[in-house]
XYZ file of C-alpha atoms in Angstrom:
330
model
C 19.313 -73.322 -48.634
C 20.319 -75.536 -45.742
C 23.465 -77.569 -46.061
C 23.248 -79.309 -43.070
C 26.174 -81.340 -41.994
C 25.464 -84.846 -40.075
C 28.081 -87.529 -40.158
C 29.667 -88.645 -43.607
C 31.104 -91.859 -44.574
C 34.366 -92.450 -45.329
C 37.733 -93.311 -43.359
C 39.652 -90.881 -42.937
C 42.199 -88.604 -44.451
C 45.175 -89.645 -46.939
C 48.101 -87.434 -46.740
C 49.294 -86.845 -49.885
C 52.375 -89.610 -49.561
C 49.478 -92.200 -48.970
C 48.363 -91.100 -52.751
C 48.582 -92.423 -55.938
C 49.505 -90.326 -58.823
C 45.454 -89.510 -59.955
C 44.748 -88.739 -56.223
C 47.901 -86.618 -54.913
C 47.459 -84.621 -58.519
C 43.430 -84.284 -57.545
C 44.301 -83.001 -53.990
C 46.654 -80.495 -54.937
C 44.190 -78.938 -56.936
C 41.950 -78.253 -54.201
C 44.757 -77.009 -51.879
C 46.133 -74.314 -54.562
C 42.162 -73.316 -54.331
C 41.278 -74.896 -57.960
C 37.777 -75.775 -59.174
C 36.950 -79.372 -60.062
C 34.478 -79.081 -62.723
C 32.135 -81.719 -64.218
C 34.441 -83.510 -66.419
C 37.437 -83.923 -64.509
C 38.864 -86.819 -62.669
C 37.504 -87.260 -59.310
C 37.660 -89.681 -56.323
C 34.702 -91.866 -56.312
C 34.025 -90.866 -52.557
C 34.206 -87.034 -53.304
C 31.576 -87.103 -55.972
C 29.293 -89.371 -53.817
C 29.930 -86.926 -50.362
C 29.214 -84.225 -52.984
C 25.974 -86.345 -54.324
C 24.861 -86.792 -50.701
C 25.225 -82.710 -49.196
C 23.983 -80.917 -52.553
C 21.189 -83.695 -52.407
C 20.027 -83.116 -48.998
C 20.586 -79.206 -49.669
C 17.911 -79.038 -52.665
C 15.804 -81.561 -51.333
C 15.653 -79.013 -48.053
C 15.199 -76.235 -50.147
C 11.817 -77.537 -51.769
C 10.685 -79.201 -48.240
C 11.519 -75.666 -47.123
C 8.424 -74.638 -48.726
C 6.186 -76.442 -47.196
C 6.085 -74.659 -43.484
C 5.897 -71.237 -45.143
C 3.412 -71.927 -48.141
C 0.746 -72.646 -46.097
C 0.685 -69.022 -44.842
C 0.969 -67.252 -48.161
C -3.342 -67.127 -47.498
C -3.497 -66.391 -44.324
C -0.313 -63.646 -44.450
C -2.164 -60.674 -42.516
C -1.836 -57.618 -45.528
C -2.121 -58.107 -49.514
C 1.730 -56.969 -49.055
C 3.062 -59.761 -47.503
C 1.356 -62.437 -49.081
C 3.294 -61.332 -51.878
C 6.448 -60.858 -50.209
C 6.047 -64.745 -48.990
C 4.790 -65.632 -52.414
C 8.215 -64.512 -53.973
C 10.181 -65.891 -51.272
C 8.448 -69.378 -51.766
C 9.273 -69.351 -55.549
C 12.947 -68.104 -54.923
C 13.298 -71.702 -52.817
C 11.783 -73.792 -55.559
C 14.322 -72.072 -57.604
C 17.459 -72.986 -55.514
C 16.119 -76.261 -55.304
C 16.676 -76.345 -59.234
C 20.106 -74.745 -59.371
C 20.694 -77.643 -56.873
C 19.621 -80.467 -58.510
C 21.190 -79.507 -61.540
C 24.563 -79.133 -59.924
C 24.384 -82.538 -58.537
C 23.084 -84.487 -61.914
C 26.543 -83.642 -63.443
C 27.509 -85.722 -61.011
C 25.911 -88.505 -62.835
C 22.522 -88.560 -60.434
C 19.692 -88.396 -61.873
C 16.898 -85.980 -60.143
C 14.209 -88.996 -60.435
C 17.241 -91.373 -58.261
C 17.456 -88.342 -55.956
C 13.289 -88.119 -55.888
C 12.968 -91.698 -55.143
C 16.123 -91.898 -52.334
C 14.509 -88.854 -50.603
C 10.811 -90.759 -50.742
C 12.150 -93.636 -49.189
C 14.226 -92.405 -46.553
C 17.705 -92.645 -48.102
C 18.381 -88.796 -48.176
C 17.549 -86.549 -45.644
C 16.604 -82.904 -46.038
C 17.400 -79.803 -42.766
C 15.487 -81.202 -39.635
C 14.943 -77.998 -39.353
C 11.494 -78.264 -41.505
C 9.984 -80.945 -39.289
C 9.014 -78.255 -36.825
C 5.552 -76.875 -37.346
C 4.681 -72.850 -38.208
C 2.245 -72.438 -35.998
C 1.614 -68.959 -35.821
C 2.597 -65.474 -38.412
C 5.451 -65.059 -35.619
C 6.771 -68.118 -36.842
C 7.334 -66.724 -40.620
C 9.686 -63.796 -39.004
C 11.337 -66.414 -37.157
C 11.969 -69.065 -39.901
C 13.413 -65.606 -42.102
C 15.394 -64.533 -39.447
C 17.080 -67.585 -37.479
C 16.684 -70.487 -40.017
C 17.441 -68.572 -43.460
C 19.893 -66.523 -41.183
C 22.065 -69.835 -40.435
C 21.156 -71.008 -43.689
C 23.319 -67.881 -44.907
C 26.178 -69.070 -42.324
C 26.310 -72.029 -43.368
C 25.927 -71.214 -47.471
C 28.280 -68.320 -48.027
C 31.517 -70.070 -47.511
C 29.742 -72.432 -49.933
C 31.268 -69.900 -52.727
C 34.457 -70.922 -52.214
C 33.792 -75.182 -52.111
C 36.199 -76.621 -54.864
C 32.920 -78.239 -56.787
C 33.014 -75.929 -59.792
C 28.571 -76.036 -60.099
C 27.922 -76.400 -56.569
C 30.010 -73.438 -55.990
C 28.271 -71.069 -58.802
C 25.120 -71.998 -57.800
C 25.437 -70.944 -54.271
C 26.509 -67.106 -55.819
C 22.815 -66.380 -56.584
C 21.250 -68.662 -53.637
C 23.249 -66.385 -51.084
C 22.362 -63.155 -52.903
C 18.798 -64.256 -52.661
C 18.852 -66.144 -49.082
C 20.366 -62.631 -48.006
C 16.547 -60.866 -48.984
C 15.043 -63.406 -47.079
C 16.783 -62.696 -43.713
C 15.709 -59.216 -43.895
C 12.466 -60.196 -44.566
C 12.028 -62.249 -41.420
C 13.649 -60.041 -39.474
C 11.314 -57.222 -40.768
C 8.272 -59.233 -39.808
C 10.034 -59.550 -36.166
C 10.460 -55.694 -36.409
C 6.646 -55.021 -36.908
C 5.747 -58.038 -34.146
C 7.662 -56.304 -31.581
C 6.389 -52.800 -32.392
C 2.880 -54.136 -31.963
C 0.778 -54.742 -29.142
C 1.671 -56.702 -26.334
C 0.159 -60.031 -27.541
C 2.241 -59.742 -31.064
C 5.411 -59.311 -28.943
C 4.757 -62.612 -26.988
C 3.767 -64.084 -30.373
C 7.270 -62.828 -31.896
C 9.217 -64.208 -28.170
C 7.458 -67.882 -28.347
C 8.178 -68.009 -31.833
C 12.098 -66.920 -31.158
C 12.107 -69.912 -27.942
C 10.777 -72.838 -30.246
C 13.219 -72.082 -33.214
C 15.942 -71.229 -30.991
C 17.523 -74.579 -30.739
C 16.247 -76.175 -33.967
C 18.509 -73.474 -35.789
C 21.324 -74.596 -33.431
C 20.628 -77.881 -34.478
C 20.843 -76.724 -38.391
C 24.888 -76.523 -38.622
C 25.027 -80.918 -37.537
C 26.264 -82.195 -34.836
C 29.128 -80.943 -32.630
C 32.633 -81.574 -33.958
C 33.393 -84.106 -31.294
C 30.496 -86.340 -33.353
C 31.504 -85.803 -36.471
C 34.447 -87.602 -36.709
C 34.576 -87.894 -41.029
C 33.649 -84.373 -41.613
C 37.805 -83.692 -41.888
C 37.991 -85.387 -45.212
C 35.060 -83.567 -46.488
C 37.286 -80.170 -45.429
C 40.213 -81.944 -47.038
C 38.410 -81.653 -49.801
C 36.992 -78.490 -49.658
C 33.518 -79.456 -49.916
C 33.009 -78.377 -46.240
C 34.556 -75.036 -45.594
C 34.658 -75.004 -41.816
C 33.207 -76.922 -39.067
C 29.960 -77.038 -37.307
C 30.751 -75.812 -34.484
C 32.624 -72.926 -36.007
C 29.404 -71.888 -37.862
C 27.403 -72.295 -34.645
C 29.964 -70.027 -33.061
C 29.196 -67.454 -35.419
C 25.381 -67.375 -36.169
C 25.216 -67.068 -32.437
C 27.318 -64.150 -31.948
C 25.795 -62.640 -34.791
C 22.148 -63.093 -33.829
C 22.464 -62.094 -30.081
C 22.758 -58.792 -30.686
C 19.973 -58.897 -33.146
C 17.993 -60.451 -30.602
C 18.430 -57.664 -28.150
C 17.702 -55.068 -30.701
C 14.579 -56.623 -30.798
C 14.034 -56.546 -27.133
C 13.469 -60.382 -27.249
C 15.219 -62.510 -24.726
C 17.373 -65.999 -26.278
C 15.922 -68.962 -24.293
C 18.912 -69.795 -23.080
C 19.885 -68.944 -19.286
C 23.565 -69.724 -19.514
C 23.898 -66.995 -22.503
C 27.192 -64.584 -21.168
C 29.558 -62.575 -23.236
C 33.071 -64.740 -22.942
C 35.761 -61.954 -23.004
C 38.735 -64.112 -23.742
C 37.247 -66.194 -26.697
C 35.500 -63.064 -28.184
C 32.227 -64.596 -28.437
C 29.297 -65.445 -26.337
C 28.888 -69.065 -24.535
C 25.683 -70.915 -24.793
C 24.074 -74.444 -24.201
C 23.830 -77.086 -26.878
C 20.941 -78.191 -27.963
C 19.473 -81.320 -27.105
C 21.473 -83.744 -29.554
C 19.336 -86.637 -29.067
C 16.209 -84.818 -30.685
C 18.209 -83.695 -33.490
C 19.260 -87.479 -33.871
C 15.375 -88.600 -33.416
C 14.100 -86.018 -36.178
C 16.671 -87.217 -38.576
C 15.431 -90.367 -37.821
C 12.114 -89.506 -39.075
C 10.592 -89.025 -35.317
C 10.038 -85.454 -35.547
C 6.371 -83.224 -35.194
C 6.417 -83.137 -38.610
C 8.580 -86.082 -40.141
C 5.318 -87.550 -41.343
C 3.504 -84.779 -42.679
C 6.661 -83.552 -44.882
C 7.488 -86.508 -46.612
C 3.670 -87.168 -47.238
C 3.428 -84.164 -48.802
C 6.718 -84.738 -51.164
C 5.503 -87.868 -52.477
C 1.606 -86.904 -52.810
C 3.154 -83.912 -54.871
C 5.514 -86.671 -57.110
C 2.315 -88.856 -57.883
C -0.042 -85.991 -58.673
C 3.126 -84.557 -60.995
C 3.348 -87.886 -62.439
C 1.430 -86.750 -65.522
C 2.923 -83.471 -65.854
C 6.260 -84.962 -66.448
C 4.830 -88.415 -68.424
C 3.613 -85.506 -71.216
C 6.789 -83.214 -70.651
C 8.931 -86.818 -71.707
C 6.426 -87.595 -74.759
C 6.731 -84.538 -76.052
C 10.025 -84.181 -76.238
C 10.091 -87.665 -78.188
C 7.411 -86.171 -80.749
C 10.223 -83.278 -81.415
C 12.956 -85.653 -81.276
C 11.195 -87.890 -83.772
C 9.934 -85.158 -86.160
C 13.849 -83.895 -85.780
C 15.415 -87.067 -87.365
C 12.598 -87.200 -89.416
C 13.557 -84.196 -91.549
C 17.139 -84.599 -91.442
């Protein structure tokens, strides 16, 4: 859901002269818009940038649950619980597609599990902000899953043959989920005056968290070119940010909510609005693990591994028994 780009490793970008063979044969690939699949030769640090963004991505798309499944009770009509309900499941579904893409990578999902739990992998730092009131589940729908969709379509086209497939039906879905925030925002503003300051508070504190969703400006992110070299990354942060903003202004206004953001102005020449960053040193401190809700996320990840723990201990001896009685009767 959220393929948030912070710094990679790596240093820098070959040109194809600077190549061997292997590599200059791998790279034109990519460039003539080919698909790497599984089995194919690949540059160690490609498969382990790969590893590290479909990681974070389904490890943010089952965190991603956890700020909207503790409203599925208290959702105000029989209707939406069941609406959030789905939209929870769809999330613990891309977080599947996800992991599977990046195991044929030669990661196992328990390695993934157990660099998340300690701190290795990160997930969006967009889900260590707290949901404090129903506003917040139109704004989550609306701004987060709406840059989540920025971010995600151009995924279709990454050279990663699984990673790429997988984000076909995650987009289709994500797309559902927009709406669905964005009707919630509908019905907040149409209400009384209290639901529309409820839907405006809930647009100012999610504002600049789903700035903060596309990484760090371009300026900071001085590796990201090999991961466009690549093709992994299709364009750049601030690109994206460009974009979701000029797309969700207008929303905004529909709505007859105001963006918290005073230096917001149409820029003629550029063709797109101008706006103020967001403050880059909280982004850096969440990812750090210093955010309102660092703590309680990650809890809640590995209290859900250790009370699974005998799910999948029964899941792995069961599949032994069948293995067992297989080579039995051959």
């Amino acid at each position: 859901m959220y393929a948030q780009m912070i710094k990679s490793t790596g240093q820098g970008v070959k040109s194809l002269d600077e190549m061997d063979p292997q590599e200059r044969a791998f790279q034109e690939r990519i460039d003539a818009g080919g698909k790497i699949e599984p089995k194919d030769w690949m540059p160690e640090g490609y498969r382990k940038n790969l590893i590290r963004q479909i990681g974070q991505h389904a490890h943010s798309e089952i965190v991603g649950q956890l700020p909207e499944g503790n409203w599925i009770t208290r959702a105000p009509t029989l209707e939406r619980k069941a609406i959030l309900l789905a939209k929870v499941q769809d999330e613990a579904g891309h977080g599947l597609y996800l992991y599977c893409a990046a195991e044929t990578l030669g990661i196992t999902r328990d390695e993934m599990f157990e660099a998340l739990h300690e701190g290795r992998m990160k997930y969006s730092s967009i889900f260590n902000y707290p949901t404090l009131t129903w506003a917040d589940m139109g704004a989550v729908g609306w701004l987060v899953d709406g840059a989540a969709i920025m971010n995600q379509v151009p995924l279709q086209r990454t050279s990663y043959g699984p990673y790429a497939r997988a984000m076909v039906r995650i987009c289709k879905e994500e797309s559902f989920h927009q709406r669905q925030g964005f009707d919630i925002m509908m019905k907040m503003v149409k209400g009384t005056e209290a639901q529309k300051k409820m839907a405006q508070d809930a647009l100012n504190r999610f504002w600049y968290p789903s700035l903060m969703m596309f990484g760090p400006s371009d300026a900071d992110s001085v590796h990201s070119a090999q991961s466009m070299a690549w093709k992994i990354k299709m364009n750049t942060n601030d690109e994206l940010r460009q974009k979701f903003v000029d797309q969700t202004v207008p929303q905004a206004e529909y709505l007859g909510l105001t963006i918290p953001d005073d230096t917001l102005a149409w820029n003629e020449e550029k063709g797109g609005y101008d706006f103020a960053e967001p403050d880059w040193s909280e982004f850096f401190d969440v990812l750090k693990g210093n955010g309102p809700c660092n703590h309680d996320r990650l809890n809640a990840r590995k209290e859900a591994w250790e009370d699974g723990a005998w799910v999948r201990e029964g899941m792995l001896a069961h599949a032994a028994k069948k293995r067992a009685a297989k080579l039995a009767a051959e």
